[in-house]
Amino acid sequence: MMGKWSNKTDKKAGAAAFSDPLAPRAYAYEQRRLPFYRRIIPFAEAYLPRGTGWGLSVSFLVATCLYGATLGGENKTALERMSSVFGLKVEAVLITGQKEVTEAEILQVLGINENSSLLTFDAYKARKSLEAISWISEAAVTKLYPNKLQVSIKEQQPFALWQRGQLVSLIAYDGSVLSDHIDPEFSDLPMVVGNGAQRKAADLFEMLAQYPSIARKTRAVVYVSERRWDLYFKNGVQAKLPEVDVEDALDRLLAFDDDGSLSRKDITIVDMRLKDRTFVRMSKDAAERRREALRSLGAKVPEEVET
C-alpha cells in the first residue's frame, strides 16, 4: 500500500523528501501524465533568464506578422529597406551564356532596381520569366548571399528562315520563332516556306542529311498544301517529292544526279512524285516563272541562264 508523502524538506539538497520508499516512483508516474509544457516549465524557470518566454512570444508574433504582410505584398518595400541595412541589397548581377539577348533585356525581365533586396527576390519567378523570352531555352537564377545574383542563360540555336507570305522569321529547331528581324549573319540559313513548314522542317532536314550532295545544293524547301515537300536548289532547279516514301524518292533523285543532271542549265523541274517514273520538264516560260519564285525566296539566279 502506497504511503503518504512527507512534508519535510531537505534544506541541504533543496528537494522534497519522501517518507515512503515508493513515493518517488509514484511522483515520477504523475509527472509523466502531465502535459509536455507543464513538465518543461520547471526546467525553463531554473535555467532560462527571466522574461525569455515573453521575448520569444513577441518575436514569434512579429515574425508572423512580417511574413503575412510579405505574402500579401503589403510590406515588401519595408523589408527591402530593412534588408538593405543588413547588407542584403542586390549590388551585382552576374550574367553568363547570353549572346543574342542583351543584358539590358535580362535586367528588365528580372525587375532589378536600386532598392531590390536579395531577401525578397523570387528566383523561381525570375527563371520562368527569362525562359518566356523566345531566344532563351533554359535559365538558372541563383542567390549568392549577401548581395549578388547569378544568372545562367542557354540560348536556342537558329535553324532556318521561315517564310509565309511576305513575312520572314528566324526559327529554332523546334519551329519556335526567335525573331522577325534577320541579321546578316543568318541570311545563309535554309529557307522554309509555307504554313506549318516550321514544325515539319527539322524532320526533312534530318532526312536530307543522309544525302549530303543533295543537301548542299538545297537553298529552300516549300511545304505544299501541308502534305509534301518541294526542294529548290541553288541553281534554280525544283524537285517535287512525294507525300510518302520520301527516302525512296531521294534515292532516285541521287541516282538521277549521278552524272550531274541537277546542275544542267536546261532542267527546271524534276518530278519524283510517282514511284515508278521520273518526269523532267524543260520549258523556257516555266523556267522564267521559277526563277522569279526563287528570287522572291532570296536565291541568286544569273540572268544569263538559258533553259
mmCIF file of N, CA and C in Angstrom, residues 225-303:
data_model
loop_
_atom_site.group_PDB
_atom_site.id
_atom_site.type_symbol
_atom_site.label_atom_id
_atom_site.label_comp_id
_atom_site.label_asym_id
_atom_site.label_seq_id
_atom_site.Cartn_x
_atom_site.Cartn_y
_atom_site.Cartn_z
ATOM 1 N N SER A 225 0.691 22.452 -99.562
ATOM 2 C CA SER A 225 -0.630 22.038 -99.032
ATOM 3 C C SER A 225 -0.515 21.291 -97.708
ATOM 4 N N GLU A 226 0.565 21.552 -96.978
ATOM 5 C CA GLU A 226 0.801 20.905 -95.680
ATOM 6 C C GLU A 226 0.785 19.388 -95.799
ATOM 7 N N ARG A 227 1.255 18.876 -96.955
ATOM 8 C CA ARG A 227 1.267 17.429 -97.184
ATOM 9 C C ARG A 227 2.623 16.907 -97.642
ATOM 10 N N ARG A 228 3.315 17.647 -98.509
ATOM 11 C CA ARG A 228 4.560 17.146 -99.074
ATOM 12 C C ARG A 228 5.510 18.321 -99.322
ATOM 13 N N TRP A 229 6.754 17.983 -99.764
ATOM 14 C CA TRP A 229 7.798 18.986 -99.910
ATOM 15 C C TRP A 229 8.255 19.136 -101.356
ATOM 16 N N ASP A 230 8.602 20.369 -101.707
ATOM 17 C CA ASP A 230 9.358 20.673 -102.921
ATOM 18 C C ASP A 230 10.716 21.200 -102.501
ATOM 19 N N LEU A 231 11.765 20.710 -103.164
ATOM 20 C CA LEU A 231 13.111 21.214 -102.916
ATOM 21 C C LEU A 231 13.476 22.209 -104.005
ATOM 22 N N TYR A 232 14.032 23.332 -103.611
ATOM 23 C CA TYR A 232 14.537 24.319 -104.564
ATOM 24 C C TYR A 232 16.055 24.393 -104.406
ATOM 25 N N PHE A 233 16.758 24.068 -105.486
ATOM 26 C CA PHE A 233 18.212 24.066 -105.436
ATOM 27 C C PHE A 233 18.762 25.447 -105.746
ATOM 28 N N LYS A 234 20.037 25.635 -105.414
ATOM 29 C CA LYS A 234 20.659 26.947 -105.546
ATOM 30 C C LYS A 234 20.746 27.428 -106.987
ATOM 31 N N ASN A 235 20.727 26.494 -107.939
ATOM 32 C CA ASN A 235 20.792 26.885 -109.355
ATOM 33 C C ASN A 235 19.423 27.077 -109.985
ATOM 34 N N GLY A 236 18.347 26.954 -109.191
ATOM 35 C CA GLY A 236 17.009 27.199 -109.697
ATOM 36 C C GLY A 236 16.198 25.961 -110.011
ATOM 37 N N VAL A 237 16.786 24.778 -109.944
ATOM 38 C CA VAL A 237 16.057 23.537 -110.239
ATOM 39 C C VAL A 237 15.146 23.189 -109.075
ATOM 40 N N GLN A 238 13.938 22.718 -109.447
ATOM 41 C CA GLN A 238 12.942 22.323 -108.442
ATOM 42 C C GLN A 238 12.746 20.820 -108.486
ATOM 43 N N ALA A 239 12.735 20.192 -107.311
ATOM 44 C CA ALA A 239 12.473 18.756 -107.224
ATOM 45 C C ALA A 239 11.216 18.547 -106.402
ATOM 46 N N LYS A 240 10.232 17.871 -106.995
ATOM 47 C CA LYS A 240 8.968 17.608 -106.316
ATOM 48 C C LYS A 240 9.039 16.243 -105.650
ATOM 49 N N LEU A 241 8.889 16.226 -104.340
ATOM 50 C CA LEU A 241 8.936 14.988 -103.577
ATOM 51 C C LEU A 241 7.523 14.484 -103.307
ATOM 52 N N PRO A 242 7.360 13.151 -103.160
ATOM 53 C CA PRO A 242 6.022 12.603 -102.890
ATOM 54 C C PRO A 242 5.608 12.819 -101.433
ATOM 55 N N GLU A 243 4.343 12.539 -101.177
ATOM 56 C CA GLU A 243 3.829 12.672 -99.807
ATOM 57 C C GLU A 243 4.347 11.551 -98.917
ATOM 58 N N VAL A 244 4.517 10.360 -99.474
ATOM 59 C CA VAL A 244 5.041 9.205 -98.733
ATOM 60 C C VAL A 244 6.273 8.668 -99.451
ATOM 61 N N ASP A 245 7.000 7.774 -98.777
ATOM 62 C CA ASP A 245 8.219 7.167 -99.344
ATOM 63 C C ASP A 245 9.198 8.244 -99.829
ATOM 64 N N VAL A 246 9.436 9.228 -98.974
ATOM 65 C CA VAL A 246 10.320 10.333 -99.340
ATOM 66 C C VAL A 246 11.754 9.848 -99.506
ATOM 67 N N GLU A 247 12.194 8.939 -98.648
ATOM 68 C CA GLU A 247 13.563 8.449 -98.741
ATOM 69 C C GLU A 247 13.793 7.710 -100.063
ATOM 70 N N ASP A 248 12.809 6.950 -100.508
ATOM 71 C CA ASP A 248 12.931 6.269 -101.802
ATOM 72 C C ASP A 248 13.063 7.290 -102.924
ATOM 73 N N ALA A 249 12.291 8.373 -102.853
ATOM 74 C CA ALA A 249 12.372 9.422 -103.878
ATOM 75 C C ALA A 249 13.744 10.095 -103.846
ATOM 76 N N LEU A 250 14.313 10.297 -102.670
ATOM 77 C CA LEU A 250 15.637 10.904 -102.572
ATOM 78 C C LEU A 250 16.711 9.965 -103.122
ATOM 79 N N ASP A 251 16.522 8.661 -102.918
ATOM 80 C CA ASP A 251 17.449 7.700 -103.514
ATOM 81 C C ASP A 251 17.443 7.819 -105.031
ATOM 82 N N ARG A 252 16.250 7.924 -105.614
ATOM 83 C CA ARG A 252 16.147 8.050 -107.072
ATOM 84 C C ARG A 252 16.686 9.399 -107.554
ATOM 85 N N LEU A 253 16.463 10.450 -106.750
ATOM 86 C CA LEU A 253 16.989 11.758 -107.117
ATOM 87 C C LEU A 253 18.519 11.759 -107.073
ATOM 88 N N LEU A 254 19.097 11.050 -106.106
ATOM 89 C CA LEU A 254 20.549 10.947 -106.018
ATOM 90 C C LEU A 254 21.109 10.203 -107.230
ATOM 91 N N ALA A 255 20.425 9.130 -107.626
ATOM 92 C CA ALA A 255 20.862 8.392 -108.817
ATOM 93 C C ALA A 255 20.728 9.252 -110.071
ATOM 94 N N PHE A 256 19.681 10.046 -110.144
ATOM 95 C CA PHE A 256 19.481 10.940 -111.286
ATOM 96 C C PHE A 256 20.603 11.973 -111.392
ATOM 97 N N ASP A 257 21.104 12.380 -110.227
ATOM 98 C CA ASP A 257 22.160 13.399 -110.199
ATOM 99 C C ASP A 257 23.551 12.785 -110.263
ATOM 100 N N ASP A 258 23.613 11.485 -110.491
ATOM 101 C CA ASP A 258 24.912 10.811 -110.523
ATOM 102 C C ASP A 258 25.841 11.406 -111.576
ATOM 103 N N ASP A 259 25.278 11.840 -112.719
ATOM 104 C CA ASP A 259 26.088 12.448 -113.781
ATOM 105 C C ASP A 259 26.011 13.977 -113.759
ATOM 106 N N GLY A 260 25.506 14.543 -112.637
ATOM 107 C CA GLY A 260 25.416 15.987 -112.523
ATOM 108 C C GLY A 260 24.210 16.582 -113.211
ATOM 109 N N SER A 261 23.149 15.790 -113.390
ATOM 110 C CA SER A 261 21.968 16.268 -114.121
ATOM 111 C C SER A 261 21.293 17.439 -113.423
ATOM 112 N N LEU A 262 21.341 17.472 -112.106
ATOM 113 C CA LEU A 262 20.682 18.556 -111.379
ATOM 114 C C LEU A 262 21.396 19.884 -111.567
ATOM 115 N N SER A 263 22.605 19.828 -112.087
ATOM 116 C CA SER A 263 23.359 21.057 -112.342
ATOM 117 C C SER A 263 23.237 21.531 -113.789
ATOM 118 N N ARG A 264 22.507 20.781 -114.614
ATOM 119 C CA ARG A 264 22.348 21.178 -116.001
ATOM 120 C C ARG A 264 21.438 22.390 -116.107
ATOM 121 N N LYS A 265 21.754 23.262 -117.050
ATOM 122 C CA LYS A 265 21.026 24.519 -117.193
ATOM 123 C C LYS A 265 19.673 24.353 -117.868
ATOM 124 N N ASP A 266 19.458 23.264 -118.548
ATOM 125 C CA ASP A 266 18.205 23.121 -119.287
ATOM 126 C C ASP A 266 17.134 22.391 -118.494
ATOM 127 N N ILE A 267 17.391 22.041 -117.247
ATOM 128 C CA ILE A 267 16.409 21.335 -116.422
ATOM 129 C C ILE A 267 15.811 22.328 -115.433
ATOM 130 N N THR A 268 14.513 22.352 -115.384
ATOM 131 C CA THR A 268 13.834 23.250 -114.444
ATOM 132 C C THR A 268 13.098 22.496 -113.346
ATOM 133 N N ILE A 269 12.499 21.386 -113.685
ATOM 134 C CA ILE A 269 11.714 20.634 -112.698
ATOM 135 C C ILE A 269 12.036 19.154 -112.830
ATOM 136 N N VAL A 270 12.238 18.505 -111.676
ATOM 137 C CA VAL A 270 12.357 17.050 -111.611
ATOM 138 C C VAL A 270 11.242 16.559 -110.706
ATOM 139 N N ASP A 271 10.297 15.855 -111.296
ATOM 140 C CA ASP A 271 9.109 15.409 -110.568
ATOM 141 C C ASP A 271 9.287 13.964 -110.127
ATOM 142 N N MET A 272 9.391 13.755 -108.785
ATOM 143 C CA MET A 272 9.607 12.420 -108.219
ATOM 144 C C MET A 272 8.356 11.890 -107.520
ATOM 145 N N ARG A 273 7.211 12.464 -107.801
ATOM 146 C CA ARG A 273 6.014 12.096 -107.031
ATOM 147 C C ARG A 273 5.487 10.707 -107.349
ATOM 148 N N LEU A 274 5.746 10.219 -108.554
ATOM 149 C CA LEU A 274 5.352 8.856 -108.903
ATOM 150 C C LEU A 274 6.508 7.904 -108.636
ATOM 151 N N LYS A 275 6.192 6.788 -108.034
ATOM 152 C CA LYS A 275 7.241 5.875 -107.584
ATOM 153 C C LYS A 275 7.942 5.178 -108.740
ATOM 154 N N ASP A 276 7.219 4.903 -109.842
ATOM 155 C CA ASP A 276 7.788 4.102 -110.921
ATOM 156 C C ASP A 276 8.353 4.927 -112.075
ATOM 157 N N ARG A 277 8.334 6.236 -111.977
ATOM 158 C CA ARG A 277 8.872 7.044 -113.065
ATOM 159 C C ARG A 277 9.246 8.444 -112.569
ATOM 160 N N THR A 278 10.119 9.084 -113.341
ATOM 161 C CA THR A 278 10.587 10.433 -113.038
ATOM 162 C C THR A 278 10.329 11.335 -114.231
ATOM 163 N N PHE A 279 9.715 12.485 -113.995
ATOM 164 C CA PHE A 279 9.427 13.446 -115.059
ATOM 165 C C PHE A 279 10.414 14.614 -114.967
ATOM 166 N N VAL A 280 10.930 15.000 -116.108
ATOM 167 C CA VAL A 280 11.831 16.142 -116.192
ATOM 168 C C VAL A 280 11.209 17.152 -117.143
ATOM 169 N N ARG A 281 11.085 18.374 -116.685
ATOM 170 C CA ARG A 281 10.468 19.420 -117.510
ATOM 171 C C ARG A 281 11.514 20.454 -117.940
ATOM 172 N N MET A 282 11.447 20.787 -119.195
ATOM 173 C CA MET A 282 12.324 21.832 -119.744
ATOM 174 C C MET A 282 11.461 22.807 -120.524
ATOM 175 N N SER A 283 11.193 23.956 -119.979
ATOM 176 C CA SER A 283 10.341 24.966 -120.591
ATOM 177 C C SER A 283 10.892 26.344 -120.254
ATOM 178 N N LYS A 284 11.045 27.158 -121.298
ATOM 179 C CA LYS A 284 11.575 28.494 -121.076
ATOM 180 C C LYS A 284 10.635 29.322 -120.208
ATOM 181 N N ASP A 285 9.316 29.261 -120.486
ATOM 182 C CA ASP A 285 8.360 30.038 -119.687
ATOM 183 C C ASP A 285 8.343 29.547 -118.238
ATOM 184 N N ALA A 286 8.339 28.211 -118.090
ATOM 185 C CA ALA A 286 8.333 27.661 -116.727
ATOM 186 C C ALA A 286 9.605 28.041 -115.987
ATOM 187 N N ALA A 287 10.722 28.022 -116.708
ATOM 188 C CA ALA A 287 11.983 28.387 -116.071
ATOM 189 C C ALA A 287 11.967 29.842 -115.616
ATOM 190 N N GLU A 288 11.374 30.726 -116.434
ATOM 191 C CA GLU A 288 11.303 32.130 -116.060
ATOM 192 C C GLU A 288 10.462 32.333 -114.800
ATOM 193 N N ARG A 289 9.306 31.656 -114.796
ATOM 194 C CA ARG A 289 8.464 31.775 -113.599
ATOM 195 C C ARG A 289 9.177 31.218 -112.359
ATOM 196 N N ARG A 290 9.898 30.120 -112.561
ATOM 197 C CA ARG A 290 10.590 29.516 -111.444
ATOM 198 C C ARG A 290 11.729 30.410 -110.944
ATOM 199 N N ARG A 291 12.411 31.081 -111.876
ATOM 200 C CA ARG A 291 13.464 31.995 -111.462
ATOM 201 C C ARG A 291 12.899 33.139 -110.621
ATOM 202 N N GLU A 292 11.728 33.640 -111.037
ATOM 203 C CA GLU A 292 11.116 34.726 -110.261
ATOM 204 C C GLU A 292 10.717 34.248 -108.859
ATOM 205 N N ALA A 293 10.202 33.019 -108.803
ATOM 206 C CA ALA A 293 9.826 32.474 -107.488
ATOM 207 C C ALA A 293 11.053 32.318 -106.599
ATOM 208 N N LEU A 294 12.168 31.817 -107.206
ATOM 209 C CA LEU A 294 13.382 31.654 -106.421
ATOM 210 C C LEU A 294 13.960 32.994 -105.989
ATOM 211 N N ARG A 295 13.850 33.987 -106.853
ATOM 212 C CA ARG A 295 14.339 35.322 -106.473
ATOM 213 C C ARG A 295 13.542 35.866 -105.276
ATOM 214 N N SER A 296 12.232 35.606 -105.290
ATOM 215 C CA SER A 296 11.406 36.072 -104.157
ATOM 216 C C SER A 296 11.772 35.366 -102.861
ATOM 217 N N LEU A 297 12.378 34.158 -102.979
ATOM 218 C CA LEU A 297 12.832 33.426 -101.798
ATOM 219 C C LEU A 297 14.258 33.800 -101.410
ATOM 220 N N GLY A 298 14.917 34.595 -102.252
ATOM 221 C CA GLY A 298 16.269 35.030 -101.932
ATOM 222 C C GLY A 298 17.365 34.292 -102.659
ATOM 223 N N ALA A 299 17.036 33.354 -103.579
ATOM 224 C CA ALA A 299 18.062 32.631 -104.315
ATOM 225 C C ALA A 299 18.665 33.529 -105.381
ATOM 226 N N LYS A 300 19.971 33.342 -105.646
ATOM 227 C CA LYS A 300 20.668 34.119 -106.663
ATOM 228 C C LYS A 300 20.647 33.342 -107.980
ATOM 229 N N VAL A 301 19.875 33.816 -108.933
ATOM 230 C CA VAL A 301 19.748 33.143 -110.223
ATOM 231 C C VAL A 301 20.318 34.065 -111.293
ATOM 232 N N PRO A 302 21.419 33.680 -111.984
ATOM 233 C CA PRO A 302 22.002 34.527 -113.030
ATOM 234 C C PRO A 302 21.028 34.807 -114.149
ATOM 235 N N GLU A 303 21.052 36.011 -114.665
ATOM 236 C CA GLU A 303 20.151 36.405 -115.757
ATOM 237 C C GLU A 303 20.471 35.651 -117.049
#
